[in-house]
Structures are given as C-alpha cells and as structure tokens.
Coordinates of C-alpha atoms (C1' of nucleotides) in Angstrom, one line a residue:
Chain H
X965 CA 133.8 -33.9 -95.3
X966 CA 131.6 -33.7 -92.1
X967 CA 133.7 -30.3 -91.5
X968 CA 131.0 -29.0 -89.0
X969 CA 130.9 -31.6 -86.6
X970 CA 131.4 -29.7 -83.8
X971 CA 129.6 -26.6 -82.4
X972 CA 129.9 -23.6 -84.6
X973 CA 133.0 -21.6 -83.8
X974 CA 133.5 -18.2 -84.8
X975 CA 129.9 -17.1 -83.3
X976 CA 132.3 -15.1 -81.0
X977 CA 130.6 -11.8 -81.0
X978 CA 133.7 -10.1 -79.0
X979 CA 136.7 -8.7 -81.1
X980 CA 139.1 -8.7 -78.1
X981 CA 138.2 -12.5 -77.4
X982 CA 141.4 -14.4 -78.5
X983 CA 139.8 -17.8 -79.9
X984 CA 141.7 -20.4 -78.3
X985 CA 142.9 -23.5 -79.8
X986 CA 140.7 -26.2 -79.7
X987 CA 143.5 -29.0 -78.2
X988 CA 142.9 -27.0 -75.4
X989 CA 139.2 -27.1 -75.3
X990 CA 139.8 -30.7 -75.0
X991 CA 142.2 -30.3 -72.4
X992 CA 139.6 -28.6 -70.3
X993 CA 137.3 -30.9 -71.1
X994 CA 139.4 -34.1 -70.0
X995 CA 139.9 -32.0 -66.7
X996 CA 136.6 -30.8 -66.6
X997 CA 135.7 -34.8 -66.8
X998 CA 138.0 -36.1 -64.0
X999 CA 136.3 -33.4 -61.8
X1000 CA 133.1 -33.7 -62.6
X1001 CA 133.2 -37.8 -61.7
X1002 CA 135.4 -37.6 -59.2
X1003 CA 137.6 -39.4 -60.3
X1004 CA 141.4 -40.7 -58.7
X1005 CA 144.9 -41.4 -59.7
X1006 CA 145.0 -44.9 -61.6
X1007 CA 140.6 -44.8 -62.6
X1008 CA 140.1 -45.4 -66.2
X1009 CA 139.0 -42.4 -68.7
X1010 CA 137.8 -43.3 -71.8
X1011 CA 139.2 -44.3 -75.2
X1012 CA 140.8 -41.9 -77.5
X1013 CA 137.7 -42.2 -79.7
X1014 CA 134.8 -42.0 -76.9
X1015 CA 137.2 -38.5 -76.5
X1016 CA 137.1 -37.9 -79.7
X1017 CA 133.2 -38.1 -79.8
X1018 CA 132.6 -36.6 -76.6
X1019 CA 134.6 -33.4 -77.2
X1020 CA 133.7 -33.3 -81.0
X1021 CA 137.3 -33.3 -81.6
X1022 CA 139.5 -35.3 -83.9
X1023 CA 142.0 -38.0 -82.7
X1024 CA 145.0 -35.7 -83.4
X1025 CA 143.4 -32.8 -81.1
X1026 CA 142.5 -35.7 -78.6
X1027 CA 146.2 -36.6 -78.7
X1028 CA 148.0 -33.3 -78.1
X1029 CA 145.7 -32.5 -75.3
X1030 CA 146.6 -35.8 -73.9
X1031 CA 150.0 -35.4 -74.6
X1032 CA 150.0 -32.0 -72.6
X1033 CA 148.0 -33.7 -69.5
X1034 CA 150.6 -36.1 -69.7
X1035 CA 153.1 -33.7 -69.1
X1036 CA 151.7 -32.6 -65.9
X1037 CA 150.9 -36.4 -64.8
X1038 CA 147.2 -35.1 -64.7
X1039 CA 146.8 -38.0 -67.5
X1040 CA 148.7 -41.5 -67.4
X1041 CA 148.8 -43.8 -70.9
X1042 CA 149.8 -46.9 -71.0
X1043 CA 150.3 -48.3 -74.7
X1044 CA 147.7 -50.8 -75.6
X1045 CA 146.1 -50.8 -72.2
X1046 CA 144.2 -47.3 -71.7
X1047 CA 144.3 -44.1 -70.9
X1048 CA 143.8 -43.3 -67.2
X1049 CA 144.2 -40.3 -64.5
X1050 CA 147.8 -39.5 -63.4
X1051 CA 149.4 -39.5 -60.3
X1052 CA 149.3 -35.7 -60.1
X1053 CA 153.3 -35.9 -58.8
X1054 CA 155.6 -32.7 -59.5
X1055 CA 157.5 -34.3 -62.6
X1056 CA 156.6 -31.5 -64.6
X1057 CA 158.5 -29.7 -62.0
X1058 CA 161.7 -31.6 -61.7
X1059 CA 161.2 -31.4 -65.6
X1060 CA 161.3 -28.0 -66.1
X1061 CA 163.9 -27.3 -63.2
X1062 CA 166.5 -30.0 -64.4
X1063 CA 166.4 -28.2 -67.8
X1064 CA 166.4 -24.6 -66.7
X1065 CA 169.6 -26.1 -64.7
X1066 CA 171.0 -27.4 -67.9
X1067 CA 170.3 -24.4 -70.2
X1068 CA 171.8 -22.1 -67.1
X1069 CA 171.0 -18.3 -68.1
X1070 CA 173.7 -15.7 -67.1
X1071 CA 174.8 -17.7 -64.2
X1072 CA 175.4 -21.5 -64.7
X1073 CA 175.0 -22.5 -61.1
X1074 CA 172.4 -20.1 -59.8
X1075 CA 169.5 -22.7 -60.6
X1076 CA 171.1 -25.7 -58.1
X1077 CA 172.6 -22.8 -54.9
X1078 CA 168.6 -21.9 -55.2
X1079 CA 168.2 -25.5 -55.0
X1080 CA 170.1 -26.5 -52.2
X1081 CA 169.0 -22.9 -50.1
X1082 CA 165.1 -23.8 -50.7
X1083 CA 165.8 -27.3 -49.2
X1084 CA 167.9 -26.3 -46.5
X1085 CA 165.2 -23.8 -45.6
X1086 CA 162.7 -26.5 -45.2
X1087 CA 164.7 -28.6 -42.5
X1088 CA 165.7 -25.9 -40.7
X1089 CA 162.4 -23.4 -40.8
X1090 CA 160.3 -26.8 -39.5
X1091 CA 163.5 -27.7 -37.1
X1092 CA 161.0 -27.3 -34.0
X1093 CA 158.4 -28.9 -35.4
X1094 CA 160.5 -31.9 -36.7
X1095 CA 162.8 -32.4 -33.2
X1096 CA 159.2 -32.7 -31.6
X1097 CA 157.2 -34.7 -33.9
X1098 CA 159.5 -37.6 -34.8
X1099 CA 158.4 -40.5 -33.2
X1100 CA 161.1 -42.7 -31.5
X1101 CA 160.1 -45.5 -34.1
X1102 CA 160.7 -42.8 -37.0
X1103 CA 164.4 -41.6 -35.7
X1104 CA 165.3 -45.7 -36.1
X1105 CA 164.5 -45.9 -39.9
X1106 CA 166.7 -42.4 -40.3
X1107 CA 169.5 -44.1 -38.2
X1108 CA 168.9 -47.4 -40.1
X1109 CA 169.3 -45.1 -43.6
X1110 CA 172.7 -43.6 -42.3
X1111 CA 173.9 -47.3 -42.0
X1112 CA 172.6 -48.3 -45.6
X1113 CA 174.8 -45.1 -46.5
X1114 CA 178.0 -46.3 -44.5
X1115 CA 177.3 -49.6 -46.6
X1116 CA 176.9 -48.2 -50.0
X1117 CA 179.3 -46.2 -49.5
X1118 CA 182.3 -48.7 -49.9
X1119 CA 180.5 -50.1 -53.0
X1120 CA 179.4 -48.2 -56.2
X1121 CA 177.3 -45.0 -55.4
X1122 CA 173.7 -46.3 -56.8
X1123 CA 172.7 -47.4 -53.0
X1124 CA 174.2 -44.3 -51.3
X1125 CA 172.3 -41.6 -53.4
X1126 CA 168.9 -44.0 -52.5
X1127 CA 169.6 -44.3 -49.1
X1128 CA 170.5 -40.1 -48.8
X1129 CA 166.8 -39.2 -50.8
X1130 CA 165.2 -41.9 -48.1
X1131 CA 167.0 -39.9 -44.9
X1132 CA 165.8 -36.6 -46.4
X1133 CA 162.2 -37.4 -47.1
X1134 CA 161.7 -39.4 -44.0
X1135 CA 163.1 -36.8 -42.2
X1136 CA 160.4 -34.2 -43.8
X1137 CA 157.1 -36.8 -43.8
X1138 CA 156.3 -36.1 -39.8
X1139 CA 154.9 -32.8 -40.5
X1140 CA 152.1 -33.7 -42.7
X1141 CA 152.3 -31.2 -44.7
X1142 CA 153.0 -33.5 -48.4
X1143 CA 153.9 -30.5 -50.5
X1144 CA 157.1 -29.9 -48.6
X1145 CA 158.3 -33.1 -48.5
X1146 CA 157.3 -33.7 -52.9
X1147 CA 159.0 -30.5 -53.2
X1148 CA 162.2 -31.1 -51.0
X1149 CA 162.3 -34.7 -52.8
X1150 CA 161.7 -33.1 -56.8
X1151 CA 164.8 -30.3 -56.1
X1152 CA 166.9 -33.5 -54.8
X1153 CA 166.1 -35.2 -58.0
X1154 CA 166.7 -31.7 -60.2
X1155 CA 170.5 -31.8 -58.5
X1156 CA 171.1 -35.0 -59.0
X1157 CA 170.0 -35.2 -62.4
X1158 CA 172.2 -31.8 -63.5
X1159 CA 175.0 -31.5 -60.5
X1160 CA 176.9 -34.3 -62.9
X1161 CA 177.0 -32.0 -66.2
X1162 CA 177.9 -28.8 -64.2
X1163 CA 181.1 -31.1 -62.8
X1164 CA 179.9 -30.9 -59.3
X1165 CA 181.1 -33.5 -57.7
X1166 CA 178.3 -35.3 -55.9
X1167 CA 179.9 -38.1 -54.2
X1168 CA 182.9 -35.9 -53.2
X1169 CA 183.1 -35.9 -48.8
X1170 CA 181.1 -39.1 -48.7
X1171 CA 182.7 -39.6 -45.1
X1172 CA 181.5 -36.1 -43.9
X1173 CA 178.2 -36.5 -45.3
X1174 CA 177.6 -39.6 -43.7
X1175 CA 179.0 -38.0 -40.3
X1176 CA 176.2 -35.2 -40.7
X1177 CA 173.6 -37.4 -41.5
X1178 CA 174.4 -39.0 -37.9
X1179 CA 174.8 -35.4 -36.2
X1180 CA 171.8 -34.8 -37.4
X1181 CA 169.5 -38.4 -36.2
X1182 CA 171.6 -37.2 -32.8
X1183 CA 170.2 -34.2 -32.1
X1184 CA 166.4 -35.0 -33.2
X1185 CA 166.6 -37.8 -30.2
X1186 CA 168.2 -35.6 -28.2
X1187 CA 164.9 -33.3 -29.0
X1188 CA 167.8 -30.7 -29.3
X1189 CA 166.1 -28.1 -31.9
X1190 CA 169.3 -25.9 -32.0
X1191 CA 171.8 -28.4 -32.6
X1192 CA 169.7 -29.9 -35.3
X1193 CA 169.6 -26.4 -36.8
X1194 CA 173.7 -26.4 -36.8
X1195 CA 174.1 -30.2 -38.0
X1196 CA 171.8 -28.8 -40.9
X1197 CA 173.9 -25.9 -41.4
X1198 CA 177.1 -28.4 -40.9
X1199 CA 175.5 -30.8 -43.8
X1200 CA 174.6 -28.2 -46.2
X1201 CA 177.6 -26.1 -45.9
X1202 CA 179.8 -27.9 -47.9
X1203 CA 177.1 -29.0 -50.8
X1204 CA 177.1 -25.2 -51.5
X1205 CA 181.0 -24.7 -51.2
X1206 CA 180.8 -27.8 -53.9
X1207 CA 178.9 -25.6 -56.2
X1208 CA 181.0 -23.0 -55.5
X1209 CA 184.1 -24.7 -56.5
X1210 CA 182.5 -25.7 -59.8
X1211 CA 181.8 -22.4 -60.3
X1212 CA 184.6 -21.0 -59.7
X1213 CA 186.6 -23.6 -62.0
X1214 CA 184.7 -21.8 -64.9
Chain G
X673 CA 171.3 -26.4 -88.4
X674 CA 170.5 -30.3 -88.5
X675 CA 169.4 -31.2 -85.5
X676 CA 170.7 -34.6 -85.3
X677 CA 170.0 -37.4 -87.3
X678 CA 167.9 -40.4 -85.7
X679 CA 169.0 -44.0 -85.4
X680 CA 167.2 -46.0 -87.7
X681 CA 164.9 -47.8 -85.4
X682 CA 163.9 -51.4 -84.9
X683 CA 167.1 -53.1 -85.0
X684 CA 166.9 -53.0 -81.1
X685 CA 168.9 -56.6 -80.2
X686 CA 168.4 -55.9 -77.2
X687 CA 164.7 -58.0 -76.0
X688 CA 164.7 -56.5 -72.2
X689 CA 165.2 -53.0 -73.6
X690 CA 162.1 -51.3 -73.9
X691 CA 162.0 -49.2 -76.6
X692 CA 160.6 -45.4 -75.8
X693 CA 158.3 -43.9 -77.5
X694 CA 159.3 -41.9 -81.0
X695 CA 157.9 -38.8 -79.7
X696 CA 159.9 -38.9 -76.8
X697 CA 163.1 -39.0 -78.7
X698 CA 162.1 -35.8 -80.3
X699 CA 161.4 -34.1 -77.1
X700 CA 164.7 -35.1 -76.4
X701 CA 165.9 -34.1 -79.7
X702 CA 164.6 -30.5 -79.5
X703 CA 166.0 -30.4 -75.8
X704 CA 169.6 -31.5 -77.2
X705 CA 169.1 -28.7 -80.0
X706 CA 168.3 -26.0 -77.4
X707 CA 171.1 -26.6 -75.4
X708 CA 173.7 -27.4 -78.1
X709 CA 172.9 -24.0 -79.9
X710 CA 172.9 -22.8 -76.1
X711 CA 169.4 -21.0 -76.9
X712 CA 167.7 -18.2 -75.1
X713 CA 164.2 -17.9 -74.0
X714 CA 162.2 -16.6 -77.4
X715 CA 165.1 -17.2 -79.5
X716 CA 163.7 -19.3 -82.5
X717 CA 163.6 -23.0 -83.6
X718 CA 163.6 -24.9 -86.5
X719 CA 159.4 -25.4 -88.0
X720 CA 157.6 -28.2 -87.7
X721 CA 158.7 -29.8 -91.3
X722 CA 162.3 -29.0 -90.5
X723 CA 162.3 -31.0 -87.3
X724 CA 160.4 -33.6 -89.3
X725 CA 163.4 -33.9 -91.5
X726 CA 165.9 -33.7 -89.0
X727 CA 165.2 -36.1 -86.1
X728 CA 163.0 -39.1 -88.8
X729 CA 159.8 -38.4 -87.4
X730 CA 156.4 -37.6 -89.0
X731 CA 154.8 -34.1 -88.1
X732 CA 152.4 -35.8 -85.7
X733 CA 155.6 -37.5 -83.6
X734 CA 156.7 -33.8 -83.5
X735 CA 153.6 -32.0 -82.6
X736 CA 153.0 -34.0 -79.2
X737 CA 156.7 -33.4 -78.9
X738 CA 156.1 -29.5 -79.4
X739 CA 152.6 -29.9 -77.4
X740 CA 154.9 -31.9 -74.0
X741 CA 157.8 -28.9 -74.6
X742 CA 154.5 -26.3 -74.5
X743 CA 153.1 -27.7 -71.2
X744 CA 156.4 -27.7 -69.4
X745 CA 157.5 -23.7 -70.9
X746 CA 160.3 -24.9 -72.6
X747 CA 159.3 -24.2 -76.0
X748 CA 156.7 -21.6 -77.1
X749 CA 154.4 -21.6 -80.6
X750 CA 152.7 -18.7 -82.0
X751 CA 150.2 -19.6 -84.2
X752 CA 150.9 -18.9 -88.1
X753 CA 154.1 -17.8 -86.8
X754 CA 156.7 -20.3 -85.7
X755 CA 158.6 -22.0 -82.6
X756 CA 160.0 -20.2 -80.3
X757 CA 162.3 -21.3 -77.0
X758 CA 160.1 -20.7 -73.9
X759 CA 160.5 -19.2 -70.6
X760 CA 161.0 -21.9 -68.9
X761 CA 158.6 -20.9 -66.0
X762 CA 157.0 -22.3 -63.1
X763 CA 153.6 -23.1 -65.5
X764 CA 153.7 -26.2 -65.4
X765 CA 153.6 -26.7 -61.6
X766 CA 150.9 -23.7 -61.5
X767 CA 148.6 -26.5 -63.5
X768 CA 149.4 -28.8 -61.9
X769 CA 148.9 -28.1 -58.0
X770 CA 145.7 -26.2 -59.1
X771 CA 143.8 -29.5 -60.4
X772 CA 145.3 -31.0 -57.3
X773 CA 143.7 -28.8 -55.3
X774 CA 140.8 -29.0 -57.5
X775 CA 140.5 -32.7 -57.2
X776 CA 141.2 -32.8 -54.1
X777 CA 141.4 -36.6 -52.9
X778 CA 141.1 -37.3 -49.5
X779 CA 140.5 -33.6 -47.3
X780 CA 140.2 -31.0 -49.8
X781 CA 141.9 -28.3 -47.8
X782 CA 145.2 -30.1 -47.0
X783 CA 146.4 -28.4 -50.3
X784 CA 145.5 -25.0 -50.0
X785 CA 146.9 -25.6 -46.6
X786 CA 150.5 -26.6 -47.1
X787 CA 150.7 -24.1 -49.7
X788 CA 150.4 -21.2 -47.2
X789 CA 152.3 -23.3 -44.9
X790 CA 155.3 -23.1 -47.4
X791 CA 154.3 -19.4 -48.5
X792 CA 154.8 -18.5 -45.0
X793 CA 157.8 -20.9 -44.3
X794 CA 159.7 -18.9 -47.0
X795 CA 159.1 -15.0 -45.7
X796 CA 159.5 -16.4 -42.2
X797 CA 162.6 -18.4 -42.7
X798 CA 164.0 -15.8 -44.3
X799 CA 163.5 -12.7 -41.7
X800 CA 167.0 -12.3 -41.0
X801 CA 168.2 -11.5 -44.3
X802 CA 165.0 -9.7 -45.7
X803 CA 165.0 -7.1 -42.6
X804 CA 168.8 -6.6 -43.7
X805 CA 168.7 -6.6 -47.3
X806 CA 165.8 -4.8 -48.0
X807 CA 167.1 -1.4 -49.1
X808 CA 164.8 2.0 -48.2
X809 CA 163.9 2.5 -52.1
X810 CA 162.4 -1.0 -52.1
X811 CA 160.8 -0.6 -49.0
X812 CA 159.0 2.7 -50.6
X813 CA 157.8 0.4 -53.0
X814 CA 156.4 -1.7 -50.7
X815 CA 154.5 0.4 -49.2
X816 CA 153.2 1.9 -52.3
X817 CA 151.4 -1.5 -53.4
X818 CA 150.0 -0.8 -49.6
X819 CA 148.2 2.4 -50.7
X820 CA 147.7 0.5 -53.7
X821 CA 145.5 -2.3 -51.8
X822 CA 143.5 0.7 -50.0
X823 CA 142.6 2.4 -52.9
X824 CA 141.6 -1.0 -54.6
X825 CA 139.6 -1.7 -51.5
X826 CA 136.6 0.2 -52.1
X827 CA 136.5 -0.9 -55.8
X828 CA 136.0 -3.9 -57.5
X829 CA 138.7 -6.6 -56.1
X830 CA 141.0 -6.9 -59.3
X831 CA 143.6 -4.5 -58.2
X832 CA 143.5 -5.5 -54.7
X833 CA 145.0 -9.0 -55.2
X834 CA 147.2 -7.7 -58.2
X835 CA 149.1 -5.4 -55.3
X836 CA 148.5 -7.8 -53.2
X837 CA 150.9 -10.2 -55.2
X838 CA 153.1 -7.8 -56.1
X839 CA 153.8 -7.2 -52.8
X840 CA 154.9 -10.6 -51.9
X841 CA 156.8 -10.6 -55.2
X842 CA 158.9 -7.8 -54.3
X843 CA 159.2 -8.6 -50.6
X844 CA 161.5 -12.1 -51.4
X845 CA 162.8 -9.8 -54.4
X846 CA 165.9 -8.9 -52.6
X847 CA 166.8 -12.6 -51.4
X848 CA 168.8 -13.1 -55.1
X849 CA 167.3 -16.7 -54.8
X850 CA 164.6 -16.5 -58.1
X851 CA 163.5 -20.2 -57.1
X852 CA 161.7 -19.1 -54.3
X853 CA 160.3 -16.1 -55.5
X854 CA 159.1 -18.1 -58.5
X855 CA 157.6 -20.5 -55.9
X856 CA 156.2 -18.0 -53.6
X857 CA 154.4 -16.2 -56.9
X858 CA 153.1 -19.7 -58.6
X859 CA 151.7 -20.8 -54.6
X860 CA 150.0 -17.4 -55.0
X861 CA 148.8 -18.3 -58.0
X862 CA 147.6 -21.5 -57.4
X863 CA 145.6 -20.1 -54.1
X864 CA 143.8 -17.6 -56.3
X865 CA 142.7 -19.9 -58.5
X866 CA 141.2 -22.8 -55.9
X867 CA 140.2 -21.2 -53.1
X868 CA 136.6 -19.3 -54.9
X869 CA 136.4 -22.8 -56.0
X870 CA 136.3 -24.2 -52.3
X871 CA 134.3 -21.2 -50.8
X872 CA 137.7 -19.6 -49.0
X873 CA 136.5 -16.1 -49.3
X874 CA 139.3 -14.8 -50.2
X875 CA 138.3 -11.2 -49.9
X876 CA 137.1 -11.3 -46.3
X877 CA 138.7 -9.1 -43.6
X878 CA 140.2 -7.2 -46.4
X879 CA 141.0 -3.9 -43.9
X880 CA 142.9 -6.1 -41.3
X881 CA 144.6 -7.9 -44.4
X882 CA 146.0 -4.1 -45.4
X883 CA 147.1 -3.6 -41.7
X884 CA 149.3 -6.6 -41.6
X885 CA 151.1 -5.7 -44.2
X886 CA 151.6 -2.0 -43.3
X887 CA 152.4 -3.6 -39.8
X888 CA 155.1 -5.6 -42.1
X889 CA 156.2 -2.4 -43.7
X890 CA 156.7 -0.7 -40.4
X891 CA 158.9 -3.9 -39.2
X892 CA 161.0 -3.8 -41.9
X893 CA 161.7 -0.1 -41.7
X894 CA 162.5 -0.3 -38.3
X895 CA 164.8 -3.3 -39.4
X896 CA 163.2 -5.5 -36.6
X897 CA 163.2 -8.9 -37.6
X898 CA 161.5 -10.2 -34.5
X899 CA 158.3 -8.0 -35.2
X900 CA 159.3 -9.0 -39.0
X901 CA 158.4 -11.9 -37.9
X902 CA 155.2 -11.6 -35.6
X903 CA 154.0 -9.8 -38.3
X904 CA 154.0 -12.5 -40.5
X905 CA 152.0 -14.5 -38.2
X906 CA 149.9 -12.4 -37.9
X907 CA 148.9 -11.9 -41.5
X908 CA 148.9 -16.0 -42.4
X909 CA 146.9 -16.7 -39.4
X910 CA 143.6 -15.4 -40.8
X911 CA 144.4 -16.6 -44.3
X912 CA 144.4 -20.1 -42.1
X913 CA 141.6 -19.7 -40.4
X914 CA 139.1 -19.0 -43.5
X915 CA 140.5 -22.4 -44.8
X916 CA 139.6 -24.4 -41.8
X917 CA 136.6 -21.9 -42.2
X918 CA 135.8 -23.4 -45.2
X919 CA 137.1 -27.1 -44.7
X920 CA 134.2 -27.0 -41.5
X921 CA 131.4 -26.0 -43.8
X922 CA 131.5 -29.3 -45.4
Chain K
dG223 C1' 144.1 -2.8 -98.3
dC224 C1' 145.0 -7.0 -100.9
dA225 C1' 147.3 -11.1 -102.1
dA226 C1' 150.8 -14.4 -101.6
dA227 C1' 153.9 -17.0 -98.8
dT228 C1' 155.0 -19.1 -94.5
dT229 C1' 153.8 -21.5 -90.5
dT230 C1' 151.0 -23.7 -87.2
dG231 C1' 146.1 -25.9 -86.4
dT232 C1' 142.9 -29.6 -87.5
dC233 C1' 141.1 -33.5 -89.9
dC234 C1' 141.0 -38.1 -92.1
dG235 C1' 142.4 -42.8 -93.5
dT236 C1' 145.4 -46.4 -92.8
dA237 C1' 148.9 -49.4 -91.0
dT238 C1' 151.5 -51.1 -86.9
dG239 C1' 152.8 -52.2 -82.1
dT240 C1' 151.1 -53.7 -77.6
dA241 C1' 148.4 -55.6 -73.9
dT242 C1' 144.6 -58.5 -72.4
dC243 C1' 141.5 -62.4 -72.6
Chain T
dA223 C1' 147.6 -69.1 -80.0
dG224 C1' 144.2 -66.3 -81.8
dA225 C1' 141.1 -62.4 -81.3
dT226 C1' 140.1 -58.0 -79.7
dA227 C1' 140.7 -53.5 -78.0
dC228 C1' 143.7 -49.8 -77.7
dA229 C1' 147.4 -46.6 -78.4
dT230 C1' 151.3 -45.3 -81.7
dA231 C1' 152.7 -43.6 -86.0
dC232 C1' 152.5 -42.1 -90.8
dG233 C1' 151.1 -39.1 -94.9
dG234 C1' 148.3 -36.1 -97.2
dA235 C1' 145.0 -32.4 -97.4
dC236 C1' 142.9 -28.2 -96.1
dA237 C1' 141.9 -24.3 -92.6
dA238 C1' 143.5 -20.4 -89.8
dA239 C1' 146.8 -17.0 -88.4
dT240 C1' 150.7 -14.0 -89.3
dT241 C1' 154.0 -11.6 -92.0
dT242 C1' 155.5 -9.4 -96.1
dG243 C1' 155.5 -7.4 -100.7

DNA sequence: GCAAATTTGTCCGTATGTATC
DNA sequence: AGATACATACGGACAAATTTG
C-alpha cells in the first residue's frame, strides 16, 4: 500500500529519455545534500530513515545508493553509529586497479609495468621541482626512512614495505600538488597488493633498493636535479626487469 | 557453476576478530568467481537468486554487493536482463575526483589545478618517445580532430571538446601504456564536468586553443621534441590561467 | 503484436547486531 | 547494566524491463 509516495514517475513526456533508476536518484540526492550544506569528511548525514523520507525512497533504495557512495568513499558507515561523509580518498581506484591486475586481459603484467612507468614519471617529470623544493628538514625524514629500511630489512618485511611507501610519498608531498602524491601512493598499494599473485618477487634486491633509496636522498641535498633523474632511473630499473622476469617465466 | 559455498557464520572463537560485513564476503565471493572462471569484460554471471544460493546470503546482502561491484566497473547489470562482468574502467575515479572538486574543502581550485598539472606532466614527460613513436598515419589523424575543432568552432561547443578529447586520447595512444591514457581521458573528464560548475570558462580563447594544438601537430611532424615540448606549455598555460582566473573572482 | 518467462528494481515488515549514554 | 538509536540482514511480494515463442 502507500505505492505512490513519491512524485509521479512516468510523466516523462520524451521517448528517448532512458528513466533512470531511482537508487540513483538517491545517490544524487545524498550528493546533491553534502553540497548543498557544505558539508566535510567525518560531518554527520542523516539516518537511513530521515533518507528514506527525504528522498521519498524506501530503505532498500537508500541502501544501495549508500552502498555505491560507499564505494567511492563519498559516504562513510559506521555500524550502529551513523552514517557520515567519506574521506573522498582514491580506494575506489586502488580497487578497481588491484582487480584489473588480478583478472590481467591479454597481457598479465601490462596493468603493474603501466604502474611502475606512471610513478616513475612522477619523480622524475617534477625532478626540478623536487631537488629545489625539499627543505633541508624534509631530506632528514627521507634519510631517517632509508634507515628504518636498513632496519626492517634484517627482520620480517612488514616494516620495510612501510618505511619504502613513507620515502616515496614524502619524497612527492613538497610540491603541493595532493593528487600526485594520492595517486603515486594508490599505484604503490595496487603493486603491492597484486605483485605477490603474479610471483613478482617484491622483496627480491632489498640491498640495492635500499642503496637507491640513499642515491637518491644524495642527490636531492646535493640539489643535483640530473643525478636524481639517474638514481630514479637506477631505482626503478630493476622493479621493471622484476616484472619482466615474471613475465617471462610464463 | 557454484560459486563457493559460505562458512557457516557465528562460530567466530576468535573475540579480537572483527567479523566483516556479509555483503562484503559476497563482493569477494563474486570477485573469486570472476577470476576463477578467468571472465571477460561482458561475459555473464550467475543472477541474483543464484548467487543467493551460492555464497548463503539473502538477495539484499547480494544486491549492495552487485550495487559496490557497479560503482567500481567490475560488474555490469542490465535491467530485466542479467549480470554481466564490467569493464573495469576508470569510472569510479571519474566520480569520485569530480565531487571532490565539487566539494571542494579548503581552495576550490587546487583540484582542477593538479589535474592539469598531471595532464600536462604526462604529454610533457613523455616528449621523447611521443615525437618518436608517433607514426605519420596517426599524426594525419591528429590533425584531422584539428580541422575538426575549427569547424566545431563556429557551432554550438559539443564537437569542439569531443575533438578536443579525442585528440589528447590519441596523442598518449602510441605510448602502449593504457594507464595513462585512461588517466589522461578520466582528468579530462573530470575537468569538463567541474569547471562550468566553478565559472572556468572553458570555451574562452577557443582560436588560440586550436593554434596550440596545430603548433603541436607541426612539432611532432617535424619530430622536434624540444618545440614538442614548448608547445605544450604553451597550450596548458592558458588552461591555467582561467583557473586562477576563476579562483580570483571569489 | 501479444503473452509468457526470466531477470532486475522496489517496497514492506521484522528480527538482530552494534555503539552510545 | 539497561535503554535507546542506528545499521545489518532476512524473506516475501509486486513492479518494470527484456527476451522469446
């Protein structure tokens, strides 16, 4: 009963107008909420049946539409608490990536040697901008991350990938330009995530990737733009002859 | 066919381990049955009621599974229809950096303006190898979306930006790396969509917009990646300036 | 062109788990 | 510890879209 709740659809005097579903109606209207308030990552939105009033929508339509604002992190739940806006982070990115990786089309290892070349493109298309811009104080927490690596490295591997995704986002975060750096740090978590499945053997050359990781702190106090460029190359390098080898073992 | 049948739940011993949500073991479930039938993008999936059976759940657990799949282009519904694998495209970051830039939380440029920093960190980094791989057919092609974006000129402005992103679509074509093409295209994307929203006009100087990228054309032709390059600073410097444009007006 | 079958879309009612006060 | 507010999950019913005979 009650069927007609909502405003009348169907009045939709256009033939070629593809009705869409209303989930997504709410969708829009949870977005068109946040924006119209103002509101930021963490502030409350309201219950799933204020939603359900609001957007003259059931709770199952409520839910899927919060489900898929979920998936972007527009939308954060926490069971029993609230509902309440997202972080608006790129895990629906690292998402999608890491299983596109997994799945692998025609070629299994295309997905992470795009990966690595987009990252690698990033430190050395801003090396000017970076050997310039890190502050003296900056080039001491890289240094002090190559040392947490030289620790870790003896012990189990946990600390050593934390302390390599610390050098690499530090390293990006001078330029002020945040979607780099997110992006640099969600393609580090997509190759960490799938390198393991594809039998690419992360940990492989610890030694040599520490060593580059000093190269590279070298040359940004040295404000030496081009050797930076070749300690990149010199670090990357062998990451891609990694993939290669797994590649070729197929 | 099954796709894997769920461990009864609730007999957790474990008190630290926090149990996940059920509809989070079906996205996984559906994930596990994609890549174990080592499925293609369209190729077809079990229905709703058969997923029920399979992974325990009740239709609802498995529509917000289907709904978080949806949202991140992994799986695909057609209404009346069925379940289909999806194309595992950039989507989900599309929606994502677009109510970013719509929300906007502290300046409301700095997003439009990292994403052209990145567009043009990709066609810039890459000079070299574009003014070397670019073969003369695709360079034809090239300049045919230019004529393209003069005839569109005069009209109305639908045409315009469709050359105008097939153009940069077919200009990282050649690199074999689909990430950043992907990238380049969803950043394009996500600039269309914002900037009327923040007053960028994005039509303005439309004639000296054509002449950069004839002046690109001509570059590559002549296989100069220096004026390649010049070129390319050239056409994002305007794009730049109508955002700090913009940002001013408020 | 119609009608039936299949499949997804939407709704409701109810019970349960979880966090806060 | 109890009460309250909220999200999670279930099952059944009907509507809408699509395909097929």
């Amino acid at each position: 009963m009650a069927v007609g709740q909502r405003a009348v659809r169907g009045r939709e005097p256009e033939p070629r107008t593809v009705r869409q579903p209303l989930r997504q109606e709410v969708v829009d209207g949870i977005k068109a909420y946040i924006l119209r308030n103002d509101l930021r990552p963490g502030d409350p939105l309201p219950t799933e049946p204020a939603l359900c009033e609001a957007l003259g929508a059931s709770r199952s339509s409520v839910r899927e539409a919060i489900r898929i604002l979920t998936a972007l992190d527009i939308v954060e739940v926490r069971h029993g608490h609230g509902t309440y806006v997202g972080r608006l982070s790129l895990s629906a990115l690292v998402e999608s990536l890491t299983f596109r990786g997994l799945l692998s089309p025609d070629d299994d290892f295309q997905v992470m040697s795009d990966l690595i070349e987009v990252r690698e493109l990033f430190e050395r298309g801003m090396a000017e901008r970076l050997v310039s811009c890190l502050e003296e104080e900056q080039i001491d927490r890289l240094a002090a991350h190559v040392d947490e690596m030289r620790r870790a490295g003896a012990g189990e591997g946990h600390g050593f990938v934390e302390a390599d995704r610390a050098f690499h986002t530090l390293l990006l975060a001078p330029l002020g330009n945040d979607l780099i750096g997110q992006l640099s740090t969600a393609f580090w978590d997509v190759y960490v995530i799938v390198a393991p499945h594809l039998d690419v053997f992360t940990r492989a050359h610890e030694a040599a990737t520490i060593a580059n990781h000093q190269r590279i702190v070298d040359a940004v106090r040295d404000r030496d733009p081009a050797e930076f460029a070749a300690a990149l190359t010199e670090h990357y390098a062998p990451v891609r002859l990694r993939i290669e080898e797994a590649r070729s073992r197929r």
